[in-house]
Coordinates of C-alpha atoms and ligand atoms in Angstrom, one line a residue:
M14 CA -25.3 -52.9 -70.8
Q15 CA -21.5 -53.6 -71.1
T16 CA -21.3 -56.0 -68.2
K17 CA -24.4 -57.9 -69.4
L18 CA -23.0 -58.3 -72.9
Q19 CA -19.6 -59.4 -71.5
E20 CA -21.3 -62.0 -69.3
K21 CA -23.4 -63.3 -72.2
F22 CA -20.4 -63.5 -74.5
K23 CA -18.5 -65.5 -71.9
A24 CA -21.4 -67.8 -71.3
L25 CA -21.9 -68.5 -75.1
F26 CA -18.3 -68.6 -76.3
G27 CA -16.2 -69.3 -73.2
K28 CA -13.9 -66.3 -73.7
E29 CA -13.5 -62.6 -73.1
G30 CA -14.1 -60.4 -76.2
R31 CA -13.2 -56.9 -77.3
V32 CA -15.9 -54.2 -76.8
F33 CA -16.9 -51.7 -79.4
A34 CA -19.8 -49.2 -79.7
S35 CA -21.3 -46.6 -81.9
A36 CA -24.1 -44.1 -81.7
G37 CA -27.5 -43.1 -83.1
R38 CA -27.8 -39.5 -84.3
I39 CA -29.8 -36.3 -84.2
N40 CA -29.9 -33.8 -87.0
L41 CA -30.4 -30.1 -86.2
I42 CA -31.2 -29.2 -89.8
G43 CA -30.6 -30.4 -93.3
E44 CA -33.1 -33.2 -94.0
H45 CA -33.2 -35.2 -97.3
T46 CA -30.3 -33.0 -98.5
D47 CA -27.6 -35.7 -98.2
Y48 CA -28.5 -37.7 -101.3
N49 CA -28.9 -34.4 -103.1
G50 CA -25.3 -33.4 -102.5
G51 CA -26.3 -30.7 -100.0
Y52 CA -25.4 -30.0 -96.4
V53 CA -26.5 -31.8 -93.2
F54 CA -25.8 -30.9 -89.6
P55 CA -26.0 -34.0 -87.4
G56 CA -24.4 -35.1 -84.2
A57 CA -24.0 -38.5 -82.5
I58 CA -26.1 -39.1 -79.3
D59 CA -25.7 -41.0 -76.1
K60 CA -27.9 -43.9 -77.3
G61 CA -26.3 -46.5 -79.5
I62 CA -25.2 -50.1 -80.1
M63 CA -22.6 -52.0 -78.3
T64 CA -20.9 -55.3 -79.2
V65 CA -18.5 -57.8 -77.6
I66 CA -16.7 -59.5 -80.4
L67 CA -13.7 -61.8 -81.2
P68 CA -12.4 -63.7 -84.2
N69 CA -13.2 -67.4 -83.8
G70 CA -10.7 -69.0 -86.2
T71 CA -13.4 -70.4 -88.5
S72 CA -15.1 -69.1 -91.6
K73 CA -18.5 -68.7 -89.8
V74 CA -20.0 -65.7 -88.1
R75 CA -21.9 -66.5 -84.9
L76 CA -24.1 -63.7 -83.7
F77 CA -26.4 -63.2 -80.7
S78 CA -28.8 -60.3 -80.4
M79 CA -29.7 -59.6 -76.8
D80 CA -32.6 -57.4 -77.8
Y81 CA -34.3 -60.1 -79.9
N82 CA -32.9 -62.9 -77.7
E83 CA -32.1 -64.7 -80.9
S84 CA -28.9 -66.2 -82.4
T85 CA -27.8 -66.9 -86.0
E86 CA -24.9 -68.3 -87.9
F87 CA -23.8 -67.5 -91.4
G88 CA -20.8 -67.8 -93.8
L89 CA -19.1 -64.9 -95.5
E90 CA -20.0 -65.6 -99.2
E91 CA -22.7 -63.6 -101.0
A92 CA -25.0 -66.6 -101.0
D93 CA -24.8 -66.9 -97.2
A94 CA -27.2 -64.0 -96.4
P95 CA -29.1 -64.8 -93.1
S96 CA -32.9 -64.6 -93.1
Q97 CA -33.3 -62.4 -90.0
A98 CA -33.5 -58.7 -90.9
W99 CA -31.3 -57.7 -87.9
A100 CA -28.6 -60.0 -89.0
R101 CA -28.6 -58.8 -92.6
Y102 CA -27.1 -55.5 -91.4
V103 CA -24.1 -57.3 -90.0
F104 CA -23.8 -59.6 -93.0
G105 CA -24.0 -56.5 -95.3
V106 CA -21.1 -54.9 -93.4
C107 CA -19.0 -58.0 -93.7
R108 CA -19.7 -58.2 -97.4
E109 CA -19.1 -54.5 -98.1
T110 CA -15.8 -54.7 -96.2
I111 CA -14.7 -57.7 -98.3
K112 CA -15.7 -56.0 -101.5
R113 CA -13.4 -53.1 -100.6
G114 CA -10.5 -55.6 -100.3
G115 CA -10.7 -55.8 -96.5
K116 CA -10.1 -59.1 -94.6
V117 CA -13.0 -60.6 -92.7
E118 CA -12.9 -64.0 -91.2
G119 CA -15.3 -65.8 -88.9
F120 CA -16.1 -64.1 -85.6
D121 CA -18.4 -64.4 -82.6
A122 CA -20.4 -61.4 -81.4
V123 CA -23.1 -60.5 -78.8
F124 CA -24.7 -57.1 -79.2
A125 CA -27.5 -54.9 -77.9
G126 CA -28.7 -51.4 -78.2
D127 CA -30.7 -48.6 -76.6
V128 CA -31.5 -46.5 -79.7
P129 CA -35.3 -46.5 -79.9
L130 CA -36.3 -48.4 -83.1
G131 CA -38.2 -46.5 -85.8
A132 CA -37.8 -43.2 -84.0
G133 CA -35.7 -41.7 -86.7
L134 CA -32.5 -41.9 -84.6
S135 CA -30.7 -44.2 -86.9
S136 CA -30.4 -47.4 -84.9
S137 CA -29.4 -49.2 -88.2
A138 CA -26.6 -46.8 -88.8
A139 CA -25.4 -47.3 -85.2
L140 CA -25.4 -51.1 -85.8
E141 CA -23.6 -50.8 -89.2
S142 CA -21.0 -48.4 -87.8
T143 CA -20.3 -50.5 -84.7
F144 CA -19.5 -53.5 -86.9
A145 CA -17.7 -51.7 -89.6
F146 CA -15.4 -50.1 -87.0
A147 CA -15.0 -53.3 -85.0
L148 CA -14.1 -55.5 -88.1
N149 CA -11.6 -52.9 -89.2
E150 CA -9.9 -53.1 -85.9
L151 CA -10.1 -56.8 -85.4
F152 CA -8.7 -57.7 -88.8
G153 CA -6.3 -54.7 -89.1
N154 CA -7.7 -53.5 -92.4
G155 CA -6.8 -49.8 -92.0
I156 CA -9.9 -48.6 -93.8
D157 CA -10.4 -44.9 -93.3
K158 CA -13.3 -43.4 -91.5
F159 CA -15.2 -42.1 -94.5
E160 CA -15.0 -45.6 -96.1
L161 CA -16.3 -47.1 -92.9
A162 CA -19.3 -44.8 -93.1
K163 CA -19.8 -45.8 -96.8
I164 CA -19.7 -49.5 -95.8
G165 CA -22.7 -48.8 -93.7
Q166 CA -24.4 -46.8 -96.4
S167 CA -23.8 -49.5 -99.1
T168 CA -25.2 -52.1 -96.6
E169 CA -28.4 -50.2 -96.6
H170 CA -28.4 -49.9 -100.4
N171 CA -27.5 -53.5 -101.2
Y172 CA -28.8 -55.6 -98.3
C173 CA -31.6 -53.6 -96.7
G174 CA -33.4 -51.9 -99.7
V175 CA -33.0 -48.3 -98.6
K176 CA -31.2 -45.9 -101.0
C177 CA -30.1 -43.6 -98.1
G178 CA -27.6 -40.8 -98.2
I179 CA -24.4 -40.7 -96.1
M180 CA -25.6 -38.6 -93.1
D181 CA -26.5 -41.2 -90.6
Q182 CA -23.4 -43.4 -91.0
F183 CA -21.2 -40.3 -91.2
A184 CA -22.6 -39.0 -87.9
S185 CA -22.3 -42.4 -86.3
V186 CA -18.6 -42.8 -87.2
F187 CA -17.4 -39.2 -86.9
G188 CA -19.5 -38.1 -83.9
K189 CA -17.8 -36.1 -81.2
A190 CA -19.1 -35.3 -77.7
G191 CA -20.5 -31.8 -77.5
S192 CA -20.3 -31.0 -81.2
L193 CA -22.5 -31.1 -84.2
I194 CA -20.9 -31.7 -87.6
R195 CA -21.7 -29.8 -90.8
L196 CA -21.0 -32.0 -93.7
N197 CA -21.0 -31.1 -97.4
C198 CA -22.3 -34.3 -98.8
K199 CA -20.9 -33.5 -102.3
T200 CA -17.3 -32.7 -101.4
L201 CA -17.3 -34.5 -98.0
E202 CA -15.7 -31.5 -96.3
Y203 CA -16.9 -31.2 -92.8
K204 CA -16.6 -29.0 -89.8
Y205 CA -17.3 -29.5 -86.1
F206 CA -19.4 -26.9 -84.4
P207 CA -19.5 -26.9 -80.5
F208 CA -23.1 -27.0 -79.6
K209 CA -24.1 -25.9 -76.1
P210 CA -27.1 -23.6 -76.5
E211 CA -27.0 -21.6 -73.2
G212 CA -30.5 -21.3 -71.6
Y213 CA -32.0 -23.9 -74.0
K214 CA -32.7 -27.6 -74.1
V215 CA -32.9 -29.8 -77.1
V216 CA -35.5 -32.5 -76.7
L217 CA -37.0 -35.2 -78.9
I218 CA -40.6 -36.0 -78.8
D219 CA -41.3 -39.5 -80.2
S220 CA -44.7 -39.9 -81.7
C221 CA -44.2 -43.7 -81.6
V222 CA -45.7 -43.8 -85.1
K223 CA -43.9 -46.2 -87.5
H224 CA -44.9 -46.4 -91.1
E225 CA -44.4 -49.8 -92.7
L226 CA -43.8 -48.4 -96.2
A227 CA -41.3 -45.8 -95.2
S228 CA -38.4 -47.3 -97.2
S229 CA -40.2 -47.4 -100.5
A230 CA -41.6 -43.9 -99.9
Y231 CA -38.1 -42.7 -99.1
N232 CA -36.7 -44.2 -102.3
K233 CA -39.5 -42.5 -104.3
R234 CA -38.5 -39.1 -102.8
R235 CA -35.0 -39.7 -104.0
E236 CA -36.2 -40.6 -107.5
S237 CA -38.2 -37.4 -107.7
C238 CA -35.2 -35.3 -106.8
E239 CA -33.1 -37.1 -109.4
R240 CA -35.7 -36.5 -112.1
A241 CA -35.8 -32.8 -111.2
A242 CA -32.0 -32.5 -111.3
A243 CA -31.8 -34.3 -114.6
A244 CA -34.3 -31.8 -116.1
I245 CA -32.4 -28.8 -114.8
R246 CA -29.1 -30.3 -116.1
K247 CA -30.4 -30.1 -119.7
N248 CA -30.2 -26.3 -119.3
H249 CA -27.3 -26.1 -116.9
P250 CA -24.9 -29.0 -117.5
D251 CA -22.8 -28.3 -114.4
V252 CA -25.7 -29.4 -112.2
E253 CA -24.5 -32.7 -110.8
F254 CA -26.9 -32.8 -107.8
L255 CA -30.1 -30.9 -107.0
S256 CA -28.1 -28.9 -104.4
D257 CA -26.1 -27.4 -107.3
A258 CA -29.2 -25.8 -108.8
K259 CA -30.5 -22.3 -108.2
R260 CA -34.2 -21.8 -107.4
V261 CA -34.8 -20.0 -110.7
W262 CA -33.4 -22.9 -112.6
L263 CA -36.0 -25.1 -111.1
D264 CA -38.7 -22.6 -112.2
E265 CA -37.4 -22.9 -115.8
V266 CA -38.3 -26.6 -115.9
R267 CA -41.6 -26.5 -113.9
A268 CA -43.8 -27.3 -116.9
E269 CA -41.6 -30.2 -118.0
I270 CA -41.6 -32.2 -114.7
P271 CA -44.4 -33.7 -112.6
E272 CA -45.7 -31.1 -110.0
E273 CA -44.8 -33.6 -107.3
D274 CA -41.1 -33.5 -108.4
F275 CA -41.2 -29.8 -108.5
L276 CA -42.4 -29.5 -104.9
R277 CA -39.8 -32.0 -103.7
A278 CA -37.1 -30.1 -105.4
E279 CA -38.4 -26.7 -104.1
Y280 CA -38.0 -28.1 -100.6
V281 CA -34.5 -29.4 -101.1
I282 CA -33.1 -26.3 -102.7
G283 CA -34.5 -24.2 -99.7
E284 CA -33.2 -26.7 -97.2
V285 CA -29.6 -26.6 -98.4
Q286 CA -29.5 -22.9 -97.8
R287 CA -31.2 -23.2 -94.4
V288 CA -28.3 -25.3 -93.1
L289 CA -25.8 -22.6 -93.9
D290 CA -28.1 -20.0 -92.4
V291 CA -28.4 -22.0 -89.2
C292 CA -24.7 -22.4 -88.9
D293 CA -24.2 -18.6 -89.3
A294 CA -26.9 -17.9 -86.7
L295 CA -25.3 -20.4 -84.3
E296 CA -22.0 -18.6 -84.6
R297 CA -23.8 -15.4 -83.6
G298 CA -25.6 -17.2 -80.7
D299 CA -28.9 -16.2 -82.4
Y300 CA -31.1 -19.1 -81.4
E301 CA -34.3 -17.3 -82.4
T302 CA -33.2 -17.5 -86.0
V303 CA -32.1 -21.1 -85.6
G304 CA -35.5 -22.0 -84.3
E305 CA -37.4 -20.1 -87.0
L306 CA -35.5 -22.0 -89.7
M307 CA -36.4 -25.2 -88.0
Y308 CA -40.1 -24.3 -88.3
Q309 CA -39.5 -23.5 -92.0
T310 CA -38.0 -27.0 -92.5
H311 CA -41.0 -28.5 -90.8
F312 CA -43.3 -26.7 -93.2
G313 CA -41.3 -27.9 -96.2
L314 CA -41.1 -31.5 -95.0
S315 CA -44.8 -31.5 -94.3
R316 CA -46.3 -29.7 -97.3
L317 CA -43.7 -30.0 -100.0
Y318 CA -41.8 -33.1 -99.3
E319 CA -44.7 -34.8 -97.7
V320 CA -42.9 -37.0 -95.2
S321 CA -44.7 -35.8 -92.0
C322 CA -47.9 -37.2 -90.6
E323 CA -50.8 -36.1 -88.5
E324 CA -49.1 -36.8 -85.2
L325 CA -45.9 -35.0 -86.0
D326 CA -47.8 -32.0 -87.4
F327 CA -49.8 -31.9 -84.2
L328 CA -46.6 -31.8 -82.1
N329 CA -45.1 -29.1 -84.3
K330 CA -48.3 -26.9 -84.0
L331 CA -48.3 -27.3 -80.3
A332 CA -44.7 -26.2 -80.1
R333 CA -45.5 -23.1 -82.1
K334 CA -48.5 -22.3 -80.0
M335 CA -46.5 -22.6 -76.8
D336 CA -43.7 -20.3 -78.2
V337 CA -41.1 -23.1 -78.4
T338 CA -38.1 -21.6 -80.2
G339 CA -37.8 -24.3 -82.9
S340 CA -39.5 -27.5 -83.8
R341 CA -39.6 -29.9 -86.7
V342 CA -39.9 -33.5 -87.8
M343 CA -36.4 -35.1 -87.7
G344 CA -34.8 -37.8 -89.9
G345 CA -36.4 -39.5 -92.9
G346 CA -39.9 -38.9 -91.6
F347 CA -43.1 -41.0 -92.0
G348 CA -43.3 -41.2 -88.2
G349 CA -40.6 -40.9 -85.5
C350 CA -39.7 -37.8 -83.6
T351 CA -39.8 -34.0 -83.6
I352 CA -36.7 -32.2 -82.5
N353 CA -37.3 -29.2 -80.4
L354 CA -35.2 -26.2 -79.2
V355 CA -36.9 -25.1 -76.0
K356 CA -36.0 -22.3 -73.6
E357 CA -35.2 -23.9 -70.2
E358 CA -38.0 -22.0 -68.4
L359 CA -40.6 -23.3 -70.8
Y360 CA -39.4 -26.9 -70.9
D361 CA -41.5 -28.4 -68.1
A362 CA -44.7 -26.8 -69.3
F363 CA -44.1 -27.8 -72.9
I364 CA -43.4 -31.5 -72.1
K365 CA -46.4 -31.7 -69.8
A366 CA -48.7 -30.2 -72.5
A367 CA -47.2 -32.4 -75.2
K368 CA -47.8 -35.5 -73.2
E369 CA -51.3 -34.6 -72.1
Q370 CA -52.6 -33.2 -75.4
F371 CA -51.0 -35.8 -77.6
A372 CA -52.5 -38.6 -75.4
A373 CA -55.9 -37.0 -75.4
K374 CA -55.9 -36.9 -79.2
F375 CA -54.0 -40.1 -80.2
G376 CA -54.7 -42.4 -77.2
H377 CA -51.0 -42.8 -76.1
E378 CA -48.3 -40.6 -74.7
P379 CA -45.3 -39.7 -76.8
K380 CA -41.9 -40.6 -75.5
I381 CA -39.4 -37.9 -74.5
Y382 CA -35.7 -38.1 -75.0
N383 CA -33.3 -35.4 -73.9
V384 CA -30.4 -35.0 -76.3
V385 CA -26.8 -35.5 -75.2
I386 CA -24.3 -35.0 -78.1
S387 CA -21.8 -37.8 -77.7
D388 CA -18.9 -39.7 -79.3
G389 CA -19.4 -42.0 -82.3
A390 CA -17.7 -45.3 -83.2
R391 CA -15.0 -46.3 -80.7
E392 CA -13.4 -49.2 -78.9
I393 CA -14.5 -49.4 -75.3
C394 CA -12.1 -52.0 -74.0
R395 CA -9.9 -54.9 -75.2
Ligands
GLA9 C1 -32.6 -41.1 -93.3 C2 -31.5 -41.5 -94.3 C3 -30.5 -40.3 -94.4 C4 -31.2 -39.0 -94.7 C5 -32.4 -38.8 -93.8 C6 -33.2 -37.6 -94.1 O1 -32.2 -41.0 -92.0 O2 -30.8 -42.6 -93.8 O3 -29.5 -40.6 -95.3 O4 -31.5 -39.0 -96.0 O5 -33.2 -39.9 -93.7 O6 -32.4 -36.4 -94.0

């Protein structure tokens, strides 16, 4: 990918550029907890976005997307937003950098990626982090890494219509090869956990289902959680986020809030604790417990949070039937992947069965991705 990008950059702009990259992510456990001030446990993966980029001495950005085989040009004022959805991510990153007092001038860039789109692996966070990191280096802004992640998150909020939490951009910026990162999304304290489960493989099974209305459904889940937290806060004023609440405090307000909000909140409160339990189990090398907690998360995401779908429930059930150690829908949901913790000796049989049985039921094979935990945002060469 790097050579292709460099050649294209040279052909379009007649120069050599600097090369930056960032990564998509997995999340072992801790789903929909980030915007509730809870814990998440992601890691960056070996699939990401790469760009060749250089300032061009003008006030215009000239972008070429290899994947869409499309180019665009835009200015850096608020009114200059490009029409292509893919370019709005880069425009958003420029604007959010400027809003934070960073310098951004015109630049040329060619970029491409290998994060499967719509699979729940955060291709958009990879794109945002790549450009947030690159612009920070190119223009010498000295913005710290957390703020770079927040530039990506604000881009989603203000330019792409998704009121996401910080997990994806955090993982993409802070990712480190071989380690998962537990982040407390309220205090922003984090800790790296080396993750090499001896005798197990971590594999993603992509249902290839993509739901069009995913971002509005996602925003609705967030509103439910905020309503539940607000109701609890009336009795317990220290509750800033839903993750601060005890389960019994939620029961106190059950009659006051819509049942749907109650179920969403029930899931979140359980999930925050599961992240801590998984980290403890990992430190003991107790993968059976890790896996069991993953199944509990799937149940919650499917029945309480209602972000699974028939295809993902099917894959989860199959994993359970075949004694796979852990399995659950990963990421925002509404399609995408399951993440599976599988004993090595079971791996081949499980993948074969997943492909065959899924295809027999849904008419197409799922895609299989083996997970390699890798580095996040970085400069590749200058
Ligand atoms: C998406 C969002 C994240 C997070 C997950 C669910 O990936 O971008 O902020 O909320 O969904 O855990």
